C-alpha cells in the first residue's frame, strides 16, 4: 500500500563517481551509473540495494553549451533531478546565458517558482515536517544541556543561549530575515499548537516545552530551518555540477553547487568547493572529481585528502611528544603551541609543494595538450579506476555500471561519446527524428 504523505528525507541516494577533465579546447564529462538505495527492513535493520541504470549527465538545454551532473540525494524535495533538469531544459528553450553562474541562478529561480512540480500543498507538508524536526531538535538540545548541568542551568537560560547562537549565524544566500519573519507570522498558529505537540513526543520534551515561551520557541525553529539546514535536512543534499561555456566564456569552466530543498518559495542551496574552476590563460587545464574521489585524488595528486589529513595529525601529535620529552619544563618555550603550529604548517606546505611538483604539474602539462578524444578517454578511465578501487577494497557497488561520457566545446556544444539508453535506439527512430525537428524550430 502506497502512502501519499510527502517525504522530507528521501532514502534513494545516488552514490557515484563523476569526473570533469578540461583544457582550452573543451571539457569532458564522465559518470558511472550506480545508484544506492538505503532504507530499513521491517525489523529496523538498515538495508542497501543497488542499481546501475542511473543517468547522471544531461544537457542543460538543446542550445546551451552546458552539461549538468548530479550526485548525492537523487531527489530535491521529492522530485528527481532527471525530471527537474528536463523540465528546466524545456523552460529555457533556446535561451542562452552569459556565465555558468547565470544558469545556476536561473535553475534556482525555476525550482522556486515551479508550482506544477511543487504545488502549494506539497510545500506546506515539507515545511511542517521540517518545522517538527527543528522544534524537536531545539527541545532535545535544551533538555540534554539541562540534564548535563544537573539542573544547575535553567531551561530558559539554555534556550536563550541556543537562540543567540542561531541568530549569530548567517542565512543562506537568497534568504532574508523578512522571509523568516513572514513564514513565522503566517504559520504561528499551527507551529504553536500542532507543531509543538508533534515535536514534543516524550515526557521530558513536553516538560521542557511547557517551561519555554512557545512564541520564541517557534520563531527559533523557523530560523533554525534556514541556518541549520544541514541538520534539519538530515545531512541529505544534492551535489550539482555545471560544466561548459556561457556565452561570454572563451574557455570552459566548472561550477559545483549544493542543494538542500525548498522552504515554501525559498530554495536552500550553497556553493561547494569554493569558487568555480575556470580554464583560462593562467590555468590551462583541470581535473575535477565529485562524490567518491579517493582513486582520482591519488591518481592526480599522488595522495588522497584523507591520507594528507592523517599525516598532518600524526605529525602534530608526535612532534609535540618529542618537544615535551626534550625541552626542560622550567626553561621550556612558553610559546610551544605557536612554534609547533608553524612547524606543522611548514611541513604541510613543503609536502604539498613536492606533491604538486612531482604529480600534478606534469599531469596538467599533459592534459593541456590533449585532444578532445583523449580528454574523454581520461575522464572515462578515472571513473573506471574509482569503480575498480571500490570493488577491490570495500567490495561495494556504490560506483559501477556503464560509464556515460560527453564532450562540450565552444562550437559544437555537447557531443555524446558514450551514452546508455533504456531502450534500443534502432527501434526508436521516431524519437530521434522528433528531437531533431524540435531543435530546428
Short mmCIF file of C-alpha atoms in Angstrom, two decimals:
data_model
loop_
_atom_site.label_atom_id
_atom_site.label_comp_id
_atom_site.label_asym_id
_atom_site.label_seq_id
_atom_site.Cartn_x
_atom_site.Cartn_y
_atom_site.Cartn_z
CA UNK A 1 0.00 0.00 0.00
CA UNK A 2 1.40 3.38 -1.00
CA UNK A 3 1.43 6.31 1.37
CA UNK A 4 0.54 9.67 -0.12
CA UNK A 5 2.22 11.82 2.52
CA UNK A 6 5.26 13.63 1.07
CA UNK A 7 8.65 12.58 2.32
CA UNK A 8 11.11 15.08 3.70
CA UNK A 9 14.09 12.74 3.67
CA UNK A 10 14.38 10.55 0.64
CA UNK A 11 16.32 7.37 1.02
CA UNK A 12 17.07 7.00 -2.69
CA UNK A 13 20.64 8.25 -2.86
CA UNK A 14 22.91 8.21 -5.88
CA UNK A 15 26.40 7.22 -4.79
CA UNK A 16 28.69 7.77 -7.70
CA UNK A 17 31.92 8.96 -9.19
CA UNK A 18 31.83 11.82 -11.66
CA UNK A 19 34.86 13.35 -13.36
CA UNK A 20 35.45 16.51 -15.38
CA UNK A 21 38.63 16.89 -17.46
CA UNK A 22 39.12 20.18 -19.29
CA UNK A 23 41.63 22.16 -21.28
CA UNK A 24 41.27 25.20 -23.53
CA UNK A 25 39.74 23.11 -26.33
CA UNK A 26 36.82 21.76 -24.36
CA UNK A 27 35.63 19.78 -21.37
CA UNK A 28 34.89 16.05 -20.99
CA UNK A 29 32.33 14.72 -18.51
CA UNK A 30 32.16 11.11 -17.33
CA UNK A 31 29.83 9.49 -14.81
CA UNK A 32 29.04 5.97 -13.71
CA UNK A 33 25.52 4.55 -13.49
CA UNK A 34 25.33 3.24 -9.92
CA UNK A 35 22.57 4.22 -7.54
CA UNK A 36 22.38 3.17 -3.89
CA UNK A 37 19.01 2.98 -2.15
CA UNK A 38 19.15 2.91 1.63
CA UNK A 39 16.27 2.02 3.89
CA UNK A 40 15.26 -0.26 6.73
CA UNK A 41 13.68 -3.70 6.89
CA UNK A 42 10.59 -4.37 8.97
CA UNK A 43 12.80 -5.21 11.94
CA UNK A 44 14.63 -1.87 11.64
CA UNK A 45 17.81 -3.31 10.14
CA UNK A 46 19.49 -0.94 7.70
CA UNK A 47 19.42 -2.28 4.17
CA UNK A 48 21.07 -1.11 0.97
CA UNK A 49 20.21 -2.12 -2.57
CA UNK A 50 21.99 -1.16 -5.76
CA UNK A 51 21.06 -0.49 -9.35
CA UNK A 52 23.13 0.53 -12.36
CA UNK A 53 20.78 2.44 -14.63
CA UNK A 54 21.04 5.99 -13.33
CA UNK A 55 21.60 8.73 -15.94
CA UNK A 56 23.72 11.44 -14.34
CA UNK A 57 24.88 13.54 -17.31
CA UNK A 58 22.38 15.80 -19.05
CA UNK A 59 22.45 18.71 -21.45
CA UNK A 60 21.05 21.78 -19.75
CA UNK A 61 19.16 22.79 -22.90
CA UNK A 62 19.11 21.95 -26.60
CA UNK A 63 21.20 25.01 -27.48
CA UNK A 64 23.21 25.81 -24.34
CA UNK A 65 26.79 24.55 -24.37
CA UNK A 66 26.43 23.43 -20.76
CA UNK A 67 26.21 19.98 -19.24
CA UNK A 68 24.90 19.13 -15.79
CA UNK A 69 25.68 16.22 -13.48
CA UNK A 70 24.21 15.44 -10.07
CA UNK A 71 25.20 13.24 -7.14
CA UNK A 72 24.21 12.66 -3.53
CA UNK A 73 20.45 12.75 -2.94
CA UNK A 74 18.78 11.82 -6.22
CA UNK A 75 15.75 14.00 -5.50
CA UNK A 76 15.15 17.59 -4.50
CA UNK A 77 12.18 17.89 -2.15
CA UNK A 78 10.51 14.87 -3.71
CA UNK A 79 11.23 15.48 -7.41
CA UNK A 80 14.01 13.57 -9.16
CA UNK A 81 16.84 15.60 -10.65
CA UNK A 82 16.32 13.94 -14.02
CA UNK A 83 12.75 15.28 -14.13
CA UNK A 84 13.88 18.70 -12.88
CA UNK A 85 16.64 19.07 -15.48
CA UNK A 86 14.37 18.04 -18.35
CA UNK A 87 11.68 20.48 -17.20
CA UNK A 88 14.26 23.26 -16.85
CA UNK A 89 15.59 22.48 -20.33
CA UNK A 90 12.10 22.83 -21.79
CA UNK A 91 11.65 26.08 -19.84
CA UNK A 92 14.89 27.54 -21.22
CA UNK A 93 14.02 26.69 -24.80
CA UNK A 94 16.55 28.47 -26.99
CA UNK A 95 17.62 30.93 -24.30
CA UNK A 96 21.32 31.06 -23.50
CA UNK A 97 23.14 32.94 -20.74
CA UNK A 98 26.44 34.69 -20.23
CA UNK A 99 28.01 32.55 -17.48
CA UNK A 100 27.53 29.31 -15.57
CA UNK A 101 26.55 31.37 -12.52
CA UNK A 102 23.66 32.79 -14.55
CA UNK A 103 22.48 29.27 -15.41
CA UNK A 104 22.74 28.24 -11.75
CA UNK A 105 20.70 31.26 -10.63
CA UNK A 106 18.08 30.56 -13.31
CA UNK A 107 17.82 26.94 -12.19
CA UNK A 108 17.24 28.08 -8.62
CA UNK A 109 14.53 30.54 -9.66
CA UNK A 110 12.90 27.85 -11.80
CA UNK A 111 12.66 25.46 -8.85
CA UNK A 112 11.34 28.17 -6.53
CA UNK A 113 8.65 29.30 -8.95
CA UNK A 114 7.52 25.95 -10.35
CA UNK A 115 4.13 25.24 -8.77
CA UNK A 116 3.45 22.33 -11.08
CA UNK A 117 6.30 20.20 -9.78
CA UNK A 118 5.97 21.69 -6.30
CA UNK A 119 2.29 22.51 -5.64
CA UNK A 120 1.39 24.62 -2.57
CA UNK A 121 0.09 21.68 -0.53
CA UNK A 122 3.34 19.79 -1.09
CA UNK A 123 5.41 22.80 0.00
CA UNK A 124 3.26 23.14 3.12
CA UNK A 125 3.74 19.47 4.02
CA UNK A 126 7.50 19.79 3.53
CA UNK A 127 7.64 22.83 5.78
CA UNK A 128 5.62 21.20 8.54
CA UNK A 129 7.85 18.13 8.52
CA UNK A 130 10.95 20.34 8.74
CA UNK A 131 9.40 22.51 11.45
CA UNK A 132 8.62 19.48 13.64
CA UNK A 133 12.17 18.22 13.20
CA UNK A 134 13.59 21.65 14.04
CA UNK A 135 11.37 22.07 17.12
CA UNK A 136 12.29 18.61 18.37
CA UNK A 137 15.99 19.31 17.83
CA UNK A 138 15.83 22.51 19.90
CA UNK A 139 13.82 20.89 22.70
CA UNK A 140 16.20 17.92 22.79
CA UNK A 141 19.22 20.23 22.90
CA UNK A 142 17.74 22.17 25.81
CA UNK A 143 16.82 19.00 27.70
CA UNK A 144 20.28 17.45 27.21
CA UNK A 145 22.11 20.57 28.36
CA UNK A 146 19.81 20.87 31.37
CA UNK A 147 20.45 17.23 32.31
CA UNK A 148 24.21 17.64 31.82
CA UNK A 149 24.22 20.56 34.26
CA UNK A 150 22.18 18.51 36.78
CA UNK A 151 19.57 21.24 36.73
CA UNK A 152 22.01 23.99 37.67
CA UNK A 153 21.18 25.89 34.49
CA UNK A 154 17.57 26.77 33.87
CA UNK A 155 15.88 25.71 30.65
CA UNK A 156 15.04 29.32 29.80
CA UNK A 157 18.68 30.38 30.06
CA UNK A 158 19.80 27.41 27.98
CA UNK A 159 17.23 28.19 25.30
CA UNK A 160 18.29 31.85 25.26
CA UNK A 161 21.88 30.78 24.64
CA UNK A 162 20.84 28.45 21.81
CA UNK A 163 18.72 31.18 20.23
CA UNK A 164 21.56 33.69 20.47
CA UNK A 165 23.89 31.28 18.68
CA UNK A 166 21.30 30.75 15.95
CA UNK A 167 20.81 34.50 15.45
CA UNK A 168 24.56 34.87 15.02
CA UNK A 169 24.63 32.51 12.04
CA UNK A 170 24.16 33.87 8.53
CA UNK A 171 21.13 32.94 6.47
CA UNK A 172 21.78 31.10 3.18
CA UNK A 173 22.03 33.24 0.08
CA UNK A 174 18.73 34.42 -1.31
CA UNK A 175 17.04 34.24 2.10
CA UNK A 176 16.43 37.23 4.37
CA UNK A 177 15.23 38.00 7.87
CA UNK A 178 11.98 39.19 6.29
CA UNK A 179 11.44 35.71 4.82
CA UNK A 180 11.94 34.09 8.23
CA UNK A 181 9.58 36.53 9.91
CA UNK A 182 6.91 36.18 7.22
CA UNK A 183 6.88 32.38 7.44
CA UNK A 184 6.72 32.51 11.23
CA UNK A 185 3.86 35.03 11.27
CA UNK A 186 1.89 33.10 8.64
CA UNK A 187 2.18 29.74 10.39
CA UNK A 188 2.41 30.84 14.03
CA UNK A 189 -0.90 29.22 15.00
CA UNK A 190 -0.05 25.77 13.62
CA UNK A 191 3.50 25.91 14.98
CA UNK A 192 2.34 26.84 18.48
CA UNK A 193 -0.25 24.07 18.67
CA UNK A 194 0.11 21.04 16.41
CA UNK A 195 3.78 21.69 15.64
CA UNK A 196 4.95 21.75 19.25
CA UNK A 197 2.65 18.86 20.14
CA UNK A 198 4.13 16.68 17.37
CA UNK A 199 7.71 17.66 18.25
CA UNK A 200 7.42 17.02 21.99
CA UNK A 201 6.93 13.28 21.63
CA UNK A 202 8.39 12.29 25.03
CA UNK A 203 7.51 13.33 28.56
CA UNK A 204 10.90 15.03 29.03
CA UNK A 205 10.41 17.14 25.91
CA UNK A 206 6.85 18.01 26.91
CA UNK A 207 8.12 19.26 30.27
CA UNK A 208 10.74 21.42 28.55
CA UNK A 209 8.20 22.84 26.09
CA UNK A 210 5.92 23.94 28.94
CA UNK A 211 8.74 25.92 30.55
CA UNK A 212 9.63 27.89 27.42
CA UNK A 213 7.90 30.73 25.61
CA UNK A 214 6.03 28.99 22.80
CA UNK A 215 6.27 32.01 20.52
CA UNK A 216 10.03 32.35 20.92
CA UNK A 217 10.48 28.59 20.55
CA UNK A 218 8.57 28.50 17.27
CA UNK A 219 10.34 31.56 15.89
CA UNK A 220 13.70 29.98 16.72
CA UNK A 221 12.62 26.77 14.99
CA UNK A 222 11.74 28.60 11.77
CA UNK A 223 15.09 30.35 11.75
CA UNK A 224 16.83 27.05 12.53
CA UNK A 225 15.43 25.57 9.31
CA UNK A 226 17.40 28.16 7.36
CA UNK A 227 20.63 28.47 9.36
CA UNK A 228 20.99 24.85 10.49
CA UNK A 229 19.77 23.30 7.25
CA UNK A 230 22.36 20.53 7.15
CA UNK A 231 20.99 19.06 10.37
CA UNK A 232 17.35 19.79 9.55
CA UNK A 233 17.66 18.02 6.22
CA UNK A 234 19.36 15.09 7.92
CA UNK A 235 22.65 15.64 6.10
CA UNK A 236 20.96 14.79 2.79
CA UNK A 237 21.85 17.15 -0.03
CA UNK A 238 22.25 17.04 -3.78
CA UNK A 239 25.50 17.99 -5.44
CA UNK A 240 25.01 19.63 -8.83
CA UNK A 241 27.87 20.24 -11.27
CA UNK A 242 27.56 22.62 -14.21
CA UNK A 243 30.31 22.40 -16.83
CA UNK A 244 30.78 24.05 -20.19
CA UNK A 245 30.57 27.50 -21.71
CA UNK A 246 28.47 30.56 -21.06
CA UNK A 247 28.04 32.98 -23.96
CA UNK A 248 30.87 35.14 -22.59
CA UNK A 249 33.27 32.25 -21.92
CA UNK A 250 36.13 31.64 -24.34
CA UNK A 251 37.28 28.62 -22.31
CA UNK A 252 35.30 26.07 -20.27
CA UNK A 253 34.57 26.30 -16.57
CA UNK A 254 33.15 24.06 -13.84
CA UNK A 255 30.76 25.15 -11.08
CA UNK A 256 29.69 22.96 -8.14
CA UNK A 257 26.59 23.68 -6.06
CA UNK A 258 24.81 22.01 -3.15
CA UNK A 259 21.01 21.92 -2.97
CA UNK A 260 19.08 21.02 0.18
CA UNK A 261 15.42 21.70 -0.52
CA UNK A 262 12.52 24.11 -0.58
CA UNK A 263 11.11 26.11 2.28
CA UNK A 264 7.96 27.34 0.59
CA UNK A 265 9.25 29.64 -2.19
CA UNK A 266 12.86 29.72 -0.97
CA UNK A 267 15.41 27.21 -2.21
CA UNK A 268 18.10 26.43 0.33
CA UNK A 269 21.36 25.97 -1.54
CA UNK A 270 25.06 26.64 -1.06
CA UNK A 271 28.28 26.71 -3.06
CA UNK A 272 30.57 23.71 -2.76
CA UNK A 273 34.29 23.50 -3.23
CA UNK A 274 34.86 27.26 -3.19
CA UNK A 275 34.85 29.35 -6.37
CA UNK A 276 34.26 27.81 -9.76
CA UNK A 277 37.15 26.26 -11.66
CA UNK A 278 37.89 28.30 -14.78
CA UNK A 279 40.22 27.25 -17.58
CA UNK A 280 42.00 30.36 -18.84
CA UNK A 281 45.44 31.62 -19.82
CA UNK A 282 46.79 31.07 -16.29
CA UNK A 283 45.04 27.76 -15.57
CA UNK A 284 45.46 25.76 -18.76
CA UNK A 285 43.79 22.51 -17.66
CA UNK A 286 41.89 20.93 -14.78
CA UNK A 287 40.75 17.57 -13.47
CA UNK A 288 37.86 17.64 -11.01
CA UNK A 289 36.20 14.64 -9.34
CA UNK A 290 32.94 14.59 -7.38
CA UNK A 291 31.23 12.30 -4.84
CA UNK A 292 33.59 9.33 -4.31
CA UNK A 293 37.04 10.55 -5.29
CA UNK A 294 39.81 8.61 -3.47
CA UNK A 295 41.25 6.86 -6.52
CA UNK A 296 41.06 10.01 -8.65
CA UNK A 297 42.73 12.08 -5.93
CA UNK A 298 45.54 9.54 -5.71
CA UNK A 299 45.99 9.48 -9.49
CA UNK A 300 46.06 13.27 -9.78
CA UNK A 301 47.93 14.27 -6.63
CA UNK A 302 49.80 11.14 -5.57
CA UNK A 303 47.89 11.04 -2.28
CA UNK A 304 44.29 11.28 -1.08
CA UNK A 305 42.96 14.09 1.08
CA UNK A 306 42.28 11.56 3.84
CA UNK A 307 45.93 10.50 3.87
CA UNK A 308 47.09 14.12 3.93
CA UNK A 309 44.88 14.83 6.95
CA UNK A 310 46.09 11.66 8.70
CA UNK A 311 49.75 12.53 8.14
CA UNK A 312 49.15 16.07 9.38
CA UNK A 313 47.51 14.84 12.60
CA UNK A 314 50.27 12.28 13.17
CA UNK A 315 52.98 14.91 12.64
CA UNK A 316 51.40 17.31 15.16
CA UNK A 317 50.93 14.51 17.68
CA UNK A 318 54.48 13.15 17.54
CA UNK A 319 56.30 16.48 17.25
CA UNK A 320 54.52 17.58 20.42
CA UNK A 321 55.59 14.40 22.21
CA UNK A 322 59.17 14.96 21.07
CA UNK A 323 59.14 18.57 22.23
CA UNK A 324 57.65 17.74 25.63
CA UNK A 325 60.21 14.96 26.17
CA UNK A 326 63.25 17.02 25.19
CA UNK A 327 62.52 20.54 26.40
CA UNK A 328 63.12 21.27 30.07
CA UNK A 329 59.91 22.37 31.72
CA UNK A 330 61.45 25.29 33.60
CA UNK A 331 63.43 26.57 30.67
CA UNK A 332 60.97 25.41 28.02
CA UNK A 333 59.37 27.53 25.39
CA UNK A 334 56.35 29.47 26.62
CA UNK A 335 55.12 29.72 23.04
CA UNK A 336 55.38 25.99 22.28
CA UNK A 337 51.91 25.80 20.70
CA UNK A 338 52.72 28.62 18.31
CA UNK A 339 56.08 27.11 17.35
CA UNK A 340 54.60 23.65 16.82
CA UNK A 341 51.77 25.15 14.78
CA UNK A 342 54.24 26.91 12.49
CA UNK A 343 56.26 23.71 12.18
CA UNK A 344 53.19 21.70 11.17
CA UNK A 345 52.19 24.37 8.65
CA UNK A 346 55.69 24.42 7.14
CA UNK A 347 55.74 20.62 6.96
CA UNK A 348 52.35 20.51 5.24
CA UNK A 349 53.27 23.26 2.80
CA UNK A 350 56.60 21.66 1.83
CA UNK A 351 54.98 18.26 1.38
CA UNK A 352 52.16 19.71 -0.72
CA UNK A 353 54.59 21.61 -2.93
CA UNK A 354 56.58 18.43 -3.55
CA UNK A 355 53.41 16.54 -4.46
CA UNK A 356 52.46 19.31 -6.87
CA UNK A 357 55.91 19.30 -8.47
CA UNK A 358 56.08 15.53 -8.88
CA UNK A 359 52.47 14.73 -9.76
CA UNK A 360 50.00 17.50 -10.54
CA UNK A 361 52.19 19.83 -12.60
CA UNK A 362 53.42 17.13 -15.04
CA UNK A 363 49.87 15.79 -15.39
CA UNK A 364 48.48 19.27 -16.00
CA UNK A 365 51.08 19.85 -18.72
CA UNK A 366 49.98 16.66 -20.49
CA UNK A 367 46.24 17.37 -20.14
CA UNK A 368 46.80 20.86 -21.56
CA UNK A 369 47.83 19.34 -24.89
CA UNK A 370 45.29 16.51 -25.06
CA UNK A 371 42.86 16.18 -27.94
CA UNK A 372 39.14 16.09 -27.23
CA UNK A 373 39.10 12.31 -27.67
CA UNK A 374 41.94 11.94 -25.17
CA UNK A 375 40.09 14.14 -22.65
CA UNK A 376 37.10 11.81 -22.92
CA UNK A 377 39.27 8.70 -22.58
CA UNK A 378 40.97 10.06 -19.46
CA UNK A 379 37.68 11.06 -17.82
CA UNK A 380 36.20 7.61 -18.50
CA UNK A 381 39.34 5.85 -17.26
CA UNK A 382 39.28 7.77 -13.97
CA UNK A 383 35.66 6.79 -13.30
CA UNK A 384 36.51 3.17 -14.11
CA UNK A 385 39.52 3.36 -11.78
CA UNK A 386 37.32 4.60 -8.92
CA UNK A 387 34.86 1.78 -9.58
CA UNK A 388 37.65 -0.81 -9.54
CA UNK A 389 39.04 0.58 -6.28
CA UNK A 390 35.64 0.45 -4.57
CA UNK A 391 35.00 -3.14 -5.64
CA UNK A 392 38.53 -4.34 -4.86
CA UNK A 393 38.99 -2.67 -1.46
CA UNK A 394 35.50 -2.39 0.03
CA UNK A 395 33.55 -4.91 -2.08
CA UNK A 396 30.81 -2.34 -2.59
CA UNK A 397 28.77 -1.49 -5.67
CA UNK A 398 28.41 2.23 -4.97
CA UNK A 399 30.41 3.05 -8.12
CA UNK A 400 29.86 0.99 -11.24
CA UNK A 401 27.74 0.18 -14.25
CA UNK A 402 28.12 1.65 -17.74
CA UNK A 403 30.05 4.93 -17.92
CA UNK A 404 28.44 7.81 -19.81
CA UNK A 405 30.88 10.20 -21.49
CA UNK A 406 30.24 13.55 -23.16
CA UNK A 407 32.39 16.34 -24.59
CA UNK A 408 31.44 20.02 -24.67
CA UNK A 409 33.16 22.50 -26.96
CA UNK A 410 32.62 26.17 -27.72
CA UNK A 411 31.44 25.47 -31.27
CA UNK A 412 29.78 22.03 -31.26
CA UNK A 413 28.17 22.15 -27.84
CA UNK A 414 27.53 18.83 -26.07
CA UNK A 415 28.56 15.73 -28.02
CA UNK A 416 27.92 12.25 -26.66
CA UNK A 417 30.92 9.93 -26.82
CA UNK A 418 29.27 7.08 -24.94
CA UNK A 419 25.68 7.01 -23.71
CA UNK A 420 23.43 4.27 -22.42
CA UNK A 421 19.74 4.07 -23.27
CA UNK A 422 16.91 2.29 -21.51
CA UNK A 423 15.63 1.35 -24.97
CA UNK A 424 17.02 0.03 -28.26
CA UNK A 425 17.89 3.09 -30.40
CA UNK A 426 17.41 1.10 -33.63
CA UNK A 427 13.73 0.62 -32.75
CA UNK A 428 13.05 4.26 -31.93
CA UNK A 429 13.98 6.33 -34.98
CA UNK A 430 10.88 8.48 -34.45
CA UNK A 431 12.24 9.72 -31.12
CA UNK A 432 15.47 10.99 -32.65
CA UNK A 433 13.59 12.48 -35.62
CA UNK A 434 11.27 14.34 -33.26
CA UNK A 435 14.20 15.64 -31.22
CA UNK A 436 15.90 16.83 -34.42
CA UNK A 437 12.77 18.68 -35.55
CA UNK A 438 12.41 20.32 -32.12
CA UNK A 439 15.98 21.62 -32.27
CA UNK A 440 15.48 23.02 -35.77
CA UNK A 441 12.36 25.01 -34.86
#
